[in-house]
Amino acid sequence: MKRIKKRYIILIACMLILAVGFLVLCIANRPLSKDEMNVIMDEELTKMVNENNEITSALLTIYSDKLNLNETYAAGNTGKDFAEAVTVNHPYYSASIGKTFTATLVGMLCEEGAISYDDLISTHLDDKLLEGLFIYEGVDYKDQVTVKQLLGHMSGIGDYYEDPVSQGPTMVELLKNEQDRIWTPLDLLSFTRENQKAIARPGETFHYSDTGYILLGFVIESVTGQNFHDVLHSKIFDPLGMNDTCLIFKSKPNNPQKYDILEVYIDGIDLSNTNALSFDWSGGGLVTTMSDLLTFNKALNKGELVSFDTLKLMTDFNQEYIKGVHYGLGMMEFNFGEFSVFLKGTPNIYGGVGDSSTFMMYDKINDIHIIGNFGSVNFMDKSVPYLANVLMLVDRLKE
């Protein structure tokens, strides 16, 4: 039986709550001017920070060429004694949004002919690296796993971040209790190898796996002969002018970093200034800004990084994990209409989602980009419906 992970249970609850209030919002609210919308956005974001103990800051960008929108918002405080006001330019840890970047790199390499989605990962990776990761019911399937299966979480491999363990503490417990520990990509593979099991045969079951994306990082290094972070910079960051973005613990942004990264909370513990954030790599781990993520999201959806054929493959959200939540290759889609009949007609949004309540989403129908960061694993239940409310507010803008 498929195990529904915490992040998706939260999303179900959020959308059901959202559906209840949808009719009221549609009927009672009058059209807005842009200035009125900005006042509401500022007030609501500030209210969220002030009334919720799970977060200390919030960031939001709304951008649309079609609607002539380029609005940014920041609320809360950061730094020592929280004496520093948060700005729209503060860098932050973007968590699993990094998976979209990894998937984009793979798409670029496929178009260059350096690799194929159907390649077996065993043709690019050493047997020792794959040892013990794909054994299911006594059979080792490491020679049957494809690149595409890793990208779409269909390889059957366990997940070091959220799966249960056979012995000792879970990864989340280790992150909270051993904050000085540095994790290498090999350490992360070893954690799954030693403490977890494969959950299915390759191609059989969708199972979200950070471990699988660590393997994709090694595939990219094998194919290019370069460090993963160097490939990120040379193929994406530098060409797009993403000068405030880097891979944490591995590289530095091109621009001198003016601010420390914003707080990252797991169960109320801030990990932003600890070694614990080394626990991610090619499955996340980007430190970035709203402006840089918007630059990337615009380029990706305009076909400037990969062709529209490749983008179509990445956004073929054919894996339904639970009703309303679908996965493609490195991106997630929220299908609001599947949550409730009251939300029929609400456009789907898709893109990168991070477990620390960080978002890089796109409404393709209305050409609306939404970039946001709340910096807390425990705030997902409030941040997702907030994004939907943002779309409703934008929909109320006067022509």
Tab-separated table of C-alpha atoms in Angstrom:
chain	number	residue	atom	x	y	z
A	1	MET	CA	0.000	0.000	0.000
A	2	LYS	CA	1.308	3.427	-0.938
A	3	ARG	CA	2.389	5.508	2.060
A	4	ILE	CA	1.261	9.121	1.910
A	5	LYS	CA	3.993	11.416	3.149
A	6	LYS	CA	3.518	14.299	5.536
A	7	ARG	CA	3.881	17.018	2.904
A	8	TYR	CA	0.981	15.681	0.865
A	9	ILE	CA	-1.345	15.099	3.795
A	10	ILE	CA	-0.815	18.773	4.634
A	11	LEU	CA	-1.668	19.831	1.087
A	12	ILE	CA	-4.921	17.862	1.109
A	13	ALA	CA	-6.015	19.541	4.324
A	14	CYS	CA	-5.055	22.967	2.993
A	15	MET	CA	-7.057	22.672	-0.185
A	16	LEU	CA	-10.147	21.330	1.541
A	17	ILE	CA	-10.080	24.331	3.878
A	18	LEU	CA	-9.531	26.621	0.924
A	19	ALA	CA	-12.497	25.198	-0.963
A	20	VAL	CA	-14.888	26.030	1.865
A	21	GLY	CA	-14.115	29.739	1.650
A	22	PHE	CA	-13.831	29.992	-2.106
A	23	LEU	CA	-17.430	30.940	-2.847
A	24	VAL	CA	-17.397	33.623	-0.184
A	25	LEU	CA	-14.275	35.136	-1.701
A	26	CYS	CA	-15.705	35.080	-5.196
A	27	ILE	CA	-19.049	36.614	-4.263
A	28	ALA	CA	-18.103	39.148	-1.597
A	29	ASN	CA	-14.948	40.728	-2.963
A	30	ARG	CA	-15.024	43.645	-5.374
A	31	PRO	CA	-12.437	44.359	-8.104
A	32	LEU	CA	-9.137	45.821	-6.935
A	33	SER	CA	-6.702	48.363	-8.257
A	34	LYS	CA	-3.002	47.436	-8.188
A	35	ASP	CA	-2.404	49.824	-5.287
A	36	GLU	CA	-5.247	48.262	-3.304
A	37	MET	CA	-3.903	44.784	-4.010
A	38	ASN	CA	-0.443	45.801	-2.795
A	39	VAL	CA	-1.845	47.161	0.461
A	40	ILE	CA	-3.711	43.900	1.081
A	41	MET	CA	-0.664	41.800	0.211
A	42	ASP	CA	1.560	43.768	2.587
A	43	GLU	CA	-0.985	43.616	5.393
A	44	GLU	CA	-1.644	39.899	5.008
A	45	LEU	CA	2.038	38.969	4.824
A	46	THR	CA	2.820	41.013	7.922
A	47	LYS	CA	-0.153	39.496	9.728
A	48	MET	CA	1.038	35.987	8.905
A	49	VAL	CA	4.468	36.654	10.401
A	50	ASN	CA	3.111	38.385	13.493
A	51	GLU	CA	0.481	35.767	14.282
A	52	ASN	CA	2.434	32.562	13.670
A	53	ASN	CA	5.196	31.267	15.911
A	54	GLU	CA	6.508	28.921	13.196
A	55	ILE	CA	8.060	31.720	11.111
A	56	THR	CA	9.964	34.966	11.609
A	57	SER	CA	9.866	36.290	8.048
A	58	ALA	CA	8.061	35.931	4.740
A	59	LEU	CA	8.902	36.862	1.156
A	60	LEU	CA	6.674	37.041	-1.910
A	61	THR	CA	7.054	38.015	-5.570
A	62	ILE	CA	4.222	38.213	-8.088
A	63	TYR	CA	5.279	38.710	-11.696
A	64	SER	CA	3.344	38.693	-14.958
A	65	ASP	CA	4.244	40.176	-18.334
A	66	LYS	CA	0.652	39.647	-19.417
A	67	LEU	CA	-0.790	41.573	-16.465
A	68	ASN	CA	2.086	44.092	-16.200
A	69	LEU	CA	2.883	42.967	-12.659
A	70	ASN	CA	6.247	42.987	-10.913
A	71	GLU	CA	5.404	43.200	-7.208
A	72	THR	CA	7.641	42.196	-4.312
A	73	TYR	CA	6.860	41.984	-0.611
A	74	ALA	CA	8.819	41.273	2.564
A	75	ALA	CA	7.768	40.992	6.200
A	76	GLY	CA	9.457	40.144	9.477
A	77	ASN	CA	12.910	40.397	10.956
A	78	THR	CA	16.148	38.422	10.941
A	79	GLY	CA	19.685	38.494	12.303
A	80	LYS	CA	20.965	38.850	15.855
A	81	ASP	CA	18.079	39.445	18.262
A	82	PHE	CA	15.915	39.772	15.123
A	83	ALA	CA	16.820	43.443	14.907
A	84	GLU	CA	17.272	43.483	11.111
A	85	ALA	CA	14.258	44.064	8.879
A	86	VAL	CA	13.894	41.492	6.119
A	87	THR	CA	14.166	42.848	2.581
A	88	VAL	CA	13.098	41.440	-0.770
A	89	ASN	CA	16.802	40.957	-1.564
A	90	HIS	CA	17.622	38.644	1.349
A	91	PRO	CA	19.037	35.266	0.283
A	92	TYR	CA	17.426	32.101	1.549
A	93	TYR	CA	17.739	28.335	1.431
A	94	SER	CA	15.354	27.094	-1.259
A	95	ALA	CA	15.294	23.350	-0.388
A	96	SER	CA	13.769	21.056	-3.037
A	97	ILE	CA	13.340	23.831	-5.568
A	98	GLY	CA	16.840	22.649	-6.453
A	99	LYS	CA	15.298	19.524	-7.984
A	100	THR	CA	13.913	21.659	-10.797
A	101	PHE	CA	17.446	22.875	-11.522
A	102	THR	CA	18.808	19.322	-11.515
A	103	ALA	CA	16.035	18.193	-13.862
A	104	THR	CA	16.769	21.160	-16.130
A	105	LEU	CA	20.467	20.243	-16.280
A	106	VAL	CA	19.549	16.695	-17.268
A	107	GLY	CA	17.229	18.057	-19.967
A	108	MET	CA	20.013	20.257	-21.320
A	109	LEU	CA	22.454	17.337	-21.385
A	110	CYS	CA	19.882	15.184	-23.175
A	111	GLU	CA	19.451	17.837	-25.848
A	112	GLU	CA	23.238	18.006	-26.237
A	113	GLY	CA	23.339	14.248	-26.788
A	114	ALA	CA	25.520	13.634	-23.741
A	115	ILE	CA	22.871	11.493	-22.075
A	116	SER	CA	19.395	10.084	-22.658
A	117	TYR	CA	16.378	9.920	-20.380
A	118	ASP	CA	16.266	6.182	-21.076
A	119	ASP	CA	19.907	5.595	-20.149
A	120	LEU	CA	20.458	3.071	-17.398
A	121	ILE	CA	22.178	4.864	-14.525
A	122	SER	CA	24.463	1.845	-14.150
A	123	THR	CA	26.123	2.866	-17.425
A	124	HIS	CA	27.215	6.139	-15.808
A	125	LEU	CA	27.755	5.178	-12.168
A	126	ASP	CA	30.060	2.725	-10.441
A	127	ASP	CA	28.557	-0.484	-9.040
A	128	LYS	CA	29.887	0.394	-5.589
A	129	LEU	CA	27.904	3.628	-5.574
A	130	LEU	CA	24.672	1.761	-6.359
A	131	GLU	CA	25.325	-1.144	-4.037
A	132	GLY	CA	22.407	-1.992	-1.772
A	133	LEU	CA	20.165	0.877	-2.867
A	134	PHE	CA	17.778	-0.966	-5.165
A	135	ILE	CA	17.339	-4.365	-3.509
A	136	TYR	CA	13.649	-5.193	-3.320
A	137	GLU	CA	12.335	-8.537	-2.070
A	138	GLY	CA	15.824	-10.004	-2.369
A	139	VAL	CA	16.416	-8.910	-5.974
A	140	ASP	CA	18.914	-6.157	-6.878
A	141	TYR	CA	17.462	-3.892	-9.573
A	142	LYS	CA	20.374	-1.429	-9.817
A	143	ASP	CA	21.006	-2.374	-13.460
A	144	GLN	CA	17.393	-1.651	-14.455
A	145	VAL	CA	16.988	1.937	-13.211
A	146	THR	CA	16.800	4.731	-15.791
A	147	VAL	CA	17.611	8.430	-15.554
A	148	LYS	CA	13.964	9.292	-16.189
A	149	GLN	CA	12.817	7.054	-13.341
A	150	LEU	CA	15.064	8.910	-10.902
A	151	LEU	CA	13.786	12.264	-12.166
A	152	GLY	CA	10.160	11.215	-11.762
A	153	HIS	CA	10.623	9.406	-8.404
A	154	MET	CA	9.770	6.072	-10.029
A	155	SER	CA	12.998	4.163	-9.292
A	156	GLY	CA	11.826	2.473	-6.082
A	157	ILE	CA	14.741	3.819	-4.033
A	158	GLY	CA	14.198	4.922	-0.421
A	159	ASP	CA	14.287	8.524	0.775
A	160	TYR	CA	16.933	9.477	3.320
A	161	TYR	CA	15.082	12.618	4.397
A	162	GLU	CA	11.619	11.348	5.296
A	163	ASP	CA	11.474	7.546	5.137
A	164	PRO	CA	11.494	5.486	8.336
A	165	VAL	CA	14.741	3.824	9.377
A	166	SER	CA	15.575	0.283	10.460
A	167	GLN	CA	17.848	1.464	13.240
A	168	GLY	CA	18.912	4.609	15.050
A	169	PRO	CA	17.579	8.159	14.596
A	170	THR	CA	15.902	9.450	11.461
A	171	MET	CA	17.591	12.044	9.284
A	172	VAL	CA	15.397	14.840	10.670
A	173	GLU	CA	16.351	13.848	14.220
A	174	LEU	CA	20.023	13.889	13.281
A	175	LEU	CA	19.714	17.314	11.672
A	176	LYS	CA	18.215	18.743	14.842
A	177	ASN	CA	20.524	16.970	17.297
A	178	GLU	CA	23.844	16.983	15.414
A	179	GLN	CA	23.884	20.442	13.887
A	180	ASP	CA	27.678	20.602	13.522
A	181	ARG	CA	27.824	17.487	11.369
A	182	ILE	CA	28.847	17.905	7.733
A	183	TRP	CA	27.043	15.595	5.304
A	184	THR	CA	28.670	14.636	2.011
A	185	PRO	CA	26.655	13.244	-0.913
A	186	LEU	CA	28.249	9.845	-0.230
A	187	ASP	CA	27.102	10.074	3.402
A	188	LEU	CA	23.540	10.600	2.240
A	189	LEU	CA	23.643	7.530	0.001
A	190	SER	CA	25.147	5.541	2.862
A	191	PHE	CA	22.319	6.609	5.154
A	192	THR	CA	19.745	5.052	2.826
A	193	ARG	CA	21.946	2.018	2.134
A	194	GLU	CA	22.444	1.250	5.832
A	195	ASN	CA	19.113	2.273	7.332
A	196	GLN	CA	16.416	1.983	4.672
A	197	LYS	CA	15.101	-0.348	1.994
A	198	ALA	CA	13.876	0.033	-1.560
A	199	ILE	CA	10.087	0.294	-1.577
A	200	ALA	CA	9.314	-1.104	-5.066
A	201	ARG	CA	10.737	-2.334	-8.354
A	202	PRO	CA	11.867	0.370	-10.808
A	203	GLY	CA	8.940	1.865	-12.716
A	204	GLU	CA	6.354	0.371	-10.374
A	205	THR	CA	5.502	3.028	-7.776
A	206	PHE	CA	5.847	6.772	-7.287
A	207	HIS	CA	7.898	7.413	-4.151
A	208	TYR	CA	9.385	10.853	-3.538
A	209	SER	CA	13.101	10.378	-2.934
A	210	ASP	CA	15.874	12.829	-2.164
A	211	THR	CA	18.260	9.866	-2.364
A	212	GLY	CA	17.362	9.418	-6.026
A	213	TYR	CA	18.255	13.023	-6.758
A	214	ILE	CA	21.644	12.612	-5.078
A	215	LEU	CA	22.310	9.883	-7.633
A	216	LEU	CA	21.305	12.289	-10.409
A	217	GLY	CA	23.988	14.682	-9.179
A	218	PHE	CA	26.554	11.932	-9.564
A	219	VAL	CA	25.199	11.112	-13.051
A	220	ILE	CA	25.641	14.772	-14.072
A	221	GLU	CA	29.200	14.750	-12.737
A	222	SER	CA	29.973	11.511	-14.570
A	223	VAL	CA	28.618	12.771	-17.889
A	224	THR	CA	30.236	16.229	-17.751
A	225	GLY	CA	33.471	15.405	-15.928
A	226	GLN	CA	32.820	18.451	-13.717
A	227	ASN	CA	31.664	19.096	-10.171
A	228	PHE	CA	27.897	19.376	-9.892
A	229	HIS	CA	28.073	22.940	-8.557
A	230	ASP	CA	30.356	23.989	-11.433
A	231	VAL	CA	27.814	22.658	-13.933
A	232	LEU	CA	25.071	24.659	-12.218
A	233	HIS	CA	27.114	27.840	-12.531
A	234	SER	CA	28.332	27.325	-16.093
A	235	LYS	CA	25.035	26.204	-17.614
A	236	ILE	CA	22.435	28.119	-15.585
A	237	PHE	CA	23.602	30.676	-13.010
A	238	ASP	CA	26.216	32.499	-15.079
A	239	PRO	CA	24.370	32.616	-18.442
A	240	LEU	CA	21.203	33.898	-16.759
A	241	GLY	CA	23.014	36.381	-14.538
A	242	MET	CA	21.846	34.658	-11.362
A	243	ASN	CA	24.636	36.338	-9.461
A	244	ASP	CA	23.170	35.914	-5.983
A	245	THR	CA	22.739	32.136	-6.225
A	246	CYS	CA	25.070	29.320	-5.192
A	247	LEU	CA	25.070	25.736	-3.934
A	248	ILE	CA	25.434	25.868	-0.173
A	249	PHE	CA	28.811	24.629	1.202
A	250	LYS	CA	30.024	24.045	-2.377
A	251	SER	CA	30.190	27.394	-4.178
A	252	LYS	CA	29.770	31.121	-3.708
A	253	PRO	CA	27.531	33.609	-5.523
A	254	ASN	CA	29.167	35.893	-8.062
A	255	ASN	CA	28.010	38.938	-6.124
A	256	PRO	CA	29.408	39.470	-2.622
A	257	GLN	CA	26.739	38.309	-0.195
A	258	LYS	CA	25.409	41.354	1.687
A	259	TYR	CA	23.157	39.438	4.063
A	260	ASP	CA	23.186	36.137	5.925
A	261	ILE	CA	20.574	33.683	4.724
A	262	LEU	CA	17.167	33.852	6.370
A	263	GLU	CA	16.199	31.455	9.124
A	264	VAL	CA	15.308	27.838	8.268
A	265	TYR	CA	13.166	26.169	10.906
A	266	ILE	CA	12.525	22.479	11.527
A	267	ASP	CA	10.267	21.922	14.541
A	268	GLY	CA	11.141	25.388	15.816
A	269	ILE	CA	14.925	24.909	15.522
A	270	ASP	CA	16.774	27.323	13.246
A	271	LEU	CA	19.367	25.527	11.102
A	272	SER	CA	20.360	28.469	8.898
A	273	ASN	CA	23.796	28.995	10.456
A	274	THR	CA	24.610	25.333	11.046
A	275	ASN	CA	26.323	22.573	9.092
A	276	ALA	CA	23.048	20.657	9.053
A	277	LEU	CA	22.054	22.262	5.740
A	278	SER	CA	24.790	20.218	4.080
A	279	PHE	CA	22.259	17.371	4.161
A	280	ASP	CA	21.118	18.271	0.670
A	281	TRP	CA	23.015	18.615	-2.594
A	282	SER	CA	21.583	17.902	-6.038
A	283	GLY	CA	18.134	17.416	-4.511
A	284	GLY	CA	18.147	20.957	-3.112
A	285	GLY	CA	20.738	23.059	-1.356
A	286	LEU	CA	20.525	26.241	-3.419
A	287	VAL	CA	20.890	29.553	-1.619
A	288	THR	CA	19.185	32.145	-3.777
A	289	THR	CA	16.954	35.208	-3.936
A	290	MET	CA	13.450	35.827	-5.217
A	291	SER	CA	14.855	37.842	-8.116
A	292	ASP	CA	17.174	35.044	-9.218
A	293	LEU	CA	14.464	32.388	-8.968
A	294	LEU	CA	12.133	34.573	-11.022
A	295	THR	CA	14.862	34.931	-13.659
A	296	PHE	CA	15.235	31.155	-13.816
A	297	ASN	CA	11.499	30.441	-13.857
A	298	LYS	CA	10.887	32.908	-16.676
A	299	ALA	CA	13.743	31.483	-18.752
A	300	LEU	CA	12.639	27.895	-18.200
A	301	ASN	CA	9.020	28.521	-19.161
A	302	LYS	CA	9.994	30.606	-22.198
A	303	GLY	CA	12.020	27.707	-23.609
A	304	GLU	CA	15.343	29.504	-23.141
A	305	LEU	CA	17.041	26.728	-21.142
A	306	VAL	CA	15.531	23.634	-22.716
A	307	SER	CA	13.349	23.262	-25.787
A	308	PHE	CA	9.575	23.334	-25.475
A	309	ASP	CA	9.549	19.606	-26.296
A	310	THR	CA	11.760	18.905	-23.294
A	311	LEU	CA	9.751	21.304	-21.131
A	312	LYS	CA	6.592	19.472	-22.160
A	313	LEU	CA	8.162	16.217	-20.977
A	314	MET	CA	9.180	17.811	-17.668
A	315	THR	CA	5.648	19.164	-17.147
A	316	ASP	CA	3.843	15.966	-18.087
A	317	PHE	CA	2.406	15.538	-14.610
A	318	ASN	CA	1.318	11.940	-15.140
A	319	GLN	CA	2.180	10.627	-11.682
A	320	GLU	CA	-0.681	11.201	-9.277
A	321	TYR	CA	0.606	10.771	-5.777
A	322	ILE	CA	-2.624	11.883	-4.202
A	323	LYS	CA	-5.636	13.612	-5.669
A	324	GLY	CA	-4.724	17.143	-6.624
A	325	VAL	CA	-0.946	16.695	-6.406
A	326	HIS	CA	0.933	15.499	-9.481
A	327	TYR	CA	4.606	15.130	-10.352
A	328	GLY	CA	6.490	15.416	-13.621
A	329	LEU	CA	10.273	15.528	-13.874
A	330	GLY	CA	11.661	17.742	-11.115
A	331	MET	CA	8.440	19.724	-10.757
A	332	MET	CA	5.158	19.449	-8.898
A	333	GLU	CA	1.676	20.535	-9.985
A	334	PHE	CA	-1.246	21.588	-7.800
A	335	ASN	CA	-4.542	20.833	-9.545
A	336	PHE	CA	-6.957	22.849	-7.427
A	337	GLY	CA	-10.030	21.609	-9.284
A	338	GLU	CA	-9.384	18.056	-8.119
A	339	PHE	CA	-9.591	19.074	-4.469
A	340	SER	CA	-13.142	20.394	-4.683
A	341	VAL	CA	-15.865	21.221	-7.195
A	342	PHE	CA	-15.792	24.744	-5.726
A	343	LEU	CA	-12.313	25.202	-7.172
A	344	LYS	CA	-13.166	24.094	-10.700
A	345	GLY	CA	-11.809	26.664	-13.107
A	346	THR	CA	-8.974	27.743	-10.821
A	347	PRO	CA	-5.806	27.443	-12.936
A	348	ASN	CA	-3.269	24.790	-12.058
A	349	ILE	CA	0.118	26.022	-10.878
A	350	TYR	CA	3.360	24.124	-11.181
A	351	GLY	CA	7.039	24.420	-10.415
A	352	GLY	CA	9.473	23.845	-7.581
A	353	VAL	CA	8.342	23.332	-3.994
A	354	GLY	CA	10.644	23.113	-0.982
A	355	ASP	CA	9.833	21.447	2.327
A	356	SER	CA	10.758	24.637	4.203
A	357	SER	CA	7.701	26.334	2.670
A	358	THR	CA	9.505	27.816	-0.279
A	359	PHE	CA	7.911	28.069	-3.723
A	360	MET	CA	8.704	28.828	-7.355
A	361	MET	CA	5.378	28.402	-9.168
A	362	TYR	CA	3.866	29.303	-12.524
A	363	ASP	CA	0.283	29.784	-13.664
A	364	LYS	CA	0.702	29.148	-17.383
A	365	ILE	CA	-2.824	30.203	-18.351
A	366	ASN	CA	-2.527	33.698	-16.873
A	367	ASP	CA	1.288	33.994	-17.144
A	368	ILE	CA	1.729	34.550	-13.394
A	369	HIS	CA	4.932	33.665	-11.549
A	370	ILE	CA	4.741	33.322	-7.768
A	371	ILE	CA	7.979	33.148	-5.807
A	372	GLY	CA	7.758	32.798	-2.027
A	373	ASN	CA	9.666	31.805	1.073
A	374	PHE	CA	8.423	31.282	4.628
A	375	GLY	CA	11.437	29.356	5.909
A	376	SER	CA	9.754	26.710	8.032
A	377	VAL	CA	8.959	23.036	7.531
A	378	ASN	CA	6.060	23.409	9.946
A	379	PHE	CA	4.411	26.239	8.001
A	380	MET	CA	3.437	24.346	4.848
A	381	ASP	CA	-0.157	23.983	6.044
A	382	LYS	CA	-0.611	27.762	5.997
A	383	SER	CA	1.649	28.756	3.104
A	384	VAL	CA	-0.043	26.670	0.403
A	385	PRO	CA	-3.552	28.105	0.851
A	386	TYR	CA	-1.952	31.539	1.087
A	387	LEU	CA	-0.536	31.060	-2.433
A	388	ALA	CA	-4.003	30.171	-3.680
A	389	ASN	CA	-5.390	33.303	-2.053
A	390	VAL	CA	-2.672	35.289	-3.849
A	391	LEU	CA	-3.992	33.990	-7.165
A	392	MET	CA	-7.527	34.976	-6.167
A	393	LEU	CA	-6.400	38.487	-5.279
A	394	VAL	CA	-4.595	38.894	-8.592
A	395	ASP	CA	-7.733	37.682	-10.352
A	396	ARG	CA	-9.602	40.612	-8.795
A	397	LEU	CA	-7.406	43.236	-10.449
A	398	LYS	CA	-9.236	45.727	-12.609
A	399	GLU	CA	-8.672	45.484	-16.338
